GROMACS .gro file of C-alpha atoms in nm:
model
  153
    1MET     CA    1  -2.679   4.860   7.001
    2PHE     CA    2  -2.857   5.154   6.808
    3ALA     CA    3  -3.170   4.951   6.733
    4ALA     CA    4  -3.171   4.813   7.084
    5ALA     CA    5  -3.163   5.163   7.236
    6LEU     CA    6  -3.439   5.277   6.994
    7GLY     CA    7  -3.650   4.988   7.117
    8ALA     CA    8  -3.605   5.063   7.473
    9GLY     CA    9  -3.870   5.362   7.497
   10ASP     CA   10  -4.057   5.608   7.316
   11VAL     CA   11  -3.806   5.786   7.098
   12ALA     CA   12  -3.917   6.046   6.841
   13CYS     CA   13  -3.600   6.159   6.703
   14VAL     CA   14  -3.227   6.094   6.671
   15GLU     CA   15  -2.975   6.373   6.620
   16MET     CA   16  -2.645   6.240   6.477
   17ALA     CA   17  -2.316   6.440   6.476
   18VAL     CA   18  -2.153   6.391   6.137
   19PRO     CA   19  -1.804   6.215   6.130
   20ALA     CA   20  -1.526   6.436   5.999
   21ASP     CA   21  -1.434   6.156   5.726
   22PRO     CA   22  -1.675   6.217   5.431
   23ALA     CA   23  -1.686   5.851   5.322
   24ALA     CA   24  -1.724   5.735   5.674
   25ALA     CA   25  -2.000   5.988   5.752
   26LYS     CA   26  -2.209   5.894   5.430
   27ALA     CA   27  -2.182   5.518   5.525
   28ALA     CA   28  -2.271   5.581   5.912
   29VAL     CA   29  -2.556   5.814   5.821
   30GLU     CA   30  -2.706   5.567   5.566
   31ARG     CA   31  -2.683   5.276   5.818
   32LEU     CA   32  -2.826   5.450   6.124
   33ARG     CA   33  -3.078   5.644   5.925
   34ASP     CA   34  -3.216   5.320   5.787
   35ILE     CA   35  -3.240   5.176   6.148
   36ALA     CA   36  -3.417   5.487   6.286
   37GLN     CA   37  -3.658   5.523   5.999
   38GLU     CA   38  -3.761   5.148   5.997
   39ARG     CA   39  -3.877   5.224   6.344
   40SER     CA   40  -4.060   5.562   6.258
   41VAL     CA   41  -3.799   5.759   6.432
   42ALA     CA   42  -3.697   6.085   6.255
   43PHE     CA   43  -3.329   6.093   6.167
   44LEU     CA   44  -3.154   6.441   6.192
   45LEU     CA   45  -2.806   6.538   6.113
   46ARG     CA   46  -2.625   6.802   6.311
   47ASP     CA   47  -2.486   7.100   6.105
   48ASP     CA   48  -2.476   6.936   5.773
   49ALA     CA   49  -2.784   7.032   5.563
   50THR     CA   50  -2.630   6.924   5.249
   51LEU     CA   51  -2.556   6.577   5.371
   52ALA     CA   52  -2.891   6.547   5.534
   53ALA     CA   53  -3.069   6.629   5.188
   54ARG     CA   54  -2.831   6.406   4.996
   55THR     CA   55  -2.874   6.096   5.228
   56HIS     CA   56  -3.255   6.147   5.276
   57CYS     CA   57  -3.257   6.218   5.628
   58ASP     CA   58  -3.558   6.372   5.789
   59GLY     CA   59  -3.391   6.689   5.863
   60VAL     CA   60  -3.106   6.889   6.023
   61VAL     CA   61  -3.019   7.068   6.345
   62VAL     CA   62  -2.836   7.391   6.295
   63GLY     CA   63  -2.695   7.682   6.500
   64PRO     CA   64  -2.828   8.033   6.531
   65GLY     CA   65  -2.838   8.217   6.205
   66ALA     CA   66  -2.827   7.911   5.986
   67TYR     CA   67  -3.209   7.834   5.969
   68ALA     CA   68  -3.274   8.000   5.627
   69ALA     CA   69  -2.985   7.822   5.452
   70ALA     CA   70  -3.068   7.491   5.601
   71ARG     CA   71  -3.435   7.522   5.513
   72LYS     CA   72  -3.354   7.602   5.152
   73THR     CA   73  -3.117   7.301   5.129
   74VAL     CA   74  -3.345   7.033   5.283
   75GLY     CA   75  -3.672   7.164   5.158
   76ALA     CA   76  -4.005   7.249   5.303
   77GLN     CA   77  -4.092   6.898   5.421
   78ALA     CA   78  -3.788   6.833   5.617
   79ILE     CA   79  -3.724   6.918   5.991
   80VAL     CA   80  -3.508   7.197   6.078
   81GLY     CA   81  -3.429   7.259   6.439
   82VAL     CA   82  -3.193   7.540   6.572
   83ALA     CA   83  -2.974   7.474   6.876
   84VAL     CA   84  -2.926   7.802   7.056
   85GLY     CA   85  -2.760   7.712   7.389
   86THR     CA   86  -2.906   7.949   7.641
   87SER     CA   87  -2.981   8.249   7.430
   88ARG     CA   88  -3.335   8.370   7.463
   89HIS     CA   89  -3.282   8.615   7.180
   90GLU     CA   90  -3.146   8.362   6.933
   91ALA     CA   91  -3.431   8.133   7.028
   92MET     CA   92  -3.688   8.385   6.959
   93GLU     CA   93  -3.535   8.474   6.629
   94ALA     CA   94  -3.517   8.102   6.518
   95GLY     CA   95  -3.868   8.036   6.626
   96GLU     CA   96  -3.986   8.337   6.431
   97ALA     CA   97  -3.802   8.247   6.130
   98GLY     CA   98  -3.977   7.909   6.120
   99ALA     CA   99  -3.769   7.655   6.302
  100ASP     CA  100  -3.945   7.334   6.375
  101PHE     CA  101  -3.787   7.316   6.728
  102ILE     CA  102  -3.540   7.488   6.933
  103GLY     CA  103  -3.272   7.317   7.108
  104PHE     CA  104  -3.158   7.449   7.451
  105ASP     CA  105  -2.868   7.340   7.675
  106ALA     CA  106  -2.969   7.169   8.002
  107ASP     CA  107  -3.104   7.490   8.164
  108ALA     CA  108  -3.436   7.438   8.342
  109GLU     CA  109  -3.501   7.799   8.393
  110ILE     CA  110  -3.466   7.906   8.030
  111VAL     CA  111  -3.665   7.582   7.909
  112SER     CA  112  -3.952   7.662   8.162
  113TRP     CA  113  -3.955   8.027   8.028
  114TRP     CA  114  -3.985   7.896   7.667
  115THR     CA  115  -4.237   7.636   7.717
  116GLU     CA  116  -4.461   7.873   7.919
  117LEU     CA  117  -4.448   8.163   7.659
  118MET     CA  118  -4.384   7.998   7.317
  119GLU     CA  119  -4.552   7.753   7.083
  120VAL     CA  120  -4.254   7.625   6.911
  121PRO     CA  121  -4.148   7.300   7.081
  122CYS     CA  122  -3.818   7.279   7.251
  123VAL     CA  123  -3.558   6.995   7.310
  124ALA     CA  124  -3.324   6.987   7.624
  125ALA     CA  125  -3.198   6.742   7.867
  126VAL     CA  126  -3.428   6.865   8.132
  127PRO     CA  127  -3.763   6.730   8.236
  128GLU     CA  128  -3.942   7.079   8.161
  129ALA     CA  129  -3.858   7.044   7.780
  130ASP     CA  130  -4.137   6.950   7.537
  131PHE     CA  131  -3.892   6.673   7.419
  132ARG     CA  132  -3.619   6.537   7.625
  133ARG     CA  133  -3.261   6.495   7.479
  134VAL     CA  134  -3.014   6.227   7.573
  135ALA     CA  135  -2.650   6.263   7.468
  136ALA     CA  136  -2.566   5.937   7.306
  137GLU     CA  137  -2.207   6.021   7.210
  138GLY     CA  138  -1.954   5.768   7.356
  139TRP     CA  139  -2.202   5.505   7.434
  140THR     CA  140  -2.038   5.176   7.398
  141ASP     CA  141  -2.257   4.954   7.623
  142PRO     CA  142  -2.591   4.842   7.483
  143GLN     CA  143  -2.736   4.810   7.831
  144ALA     CA  144  -2.628   5.151   7.912
  145ALA     CA  145  -2.783   5.297   7.597
  146ALA     CA  146  -3.117   5.126   7.653
  147ALA     CA  147  -3.113   5.239   8.025
  148ALA     CA  148  -3.074   5.600   7.916
  149ILE     CA  149  -3.365   5.563   7.701
  150ARG     CA  150  -3.581   5.405   7.951
  151GLY     CA  151  -3.472   5.670   8.204
  152LEU     CA  152  -3.658   5.938   8.006
  153GLY     CA  153  -3.978   5.799   8.142
   0.00000   0.00000   0.00000
């Protein structure tokens, strides 16, 4: 299903939530990372820079204040995004620190503000974002997953 969803449209990056069980996490990361990277899609982990580095992911997405530690862990060549919810202040701090992108909640007003004033790209589930986010958690139907990707336009 994951491969079919990636093939349904122009996908630049995948962000994966890390399963709580360490053995299951490593196995899932390695399996899905390979599928994504074979299709030239960047594969990022959420909130676990150590596992991202250990499993050769393309990077990590962390919360506010965690950029410096994540960058040190994954290295200069990896992607480090910072998810800030709707905080303009935390977004600006992360951008100034060097984040590769800023992740926002689905708030068209803040995303429009960001894209008009800042150069660091943003990711959000609104059309105004530089890159659109689709939540994939809970997908169990391959046709629904592919339709969600195609729906990004």
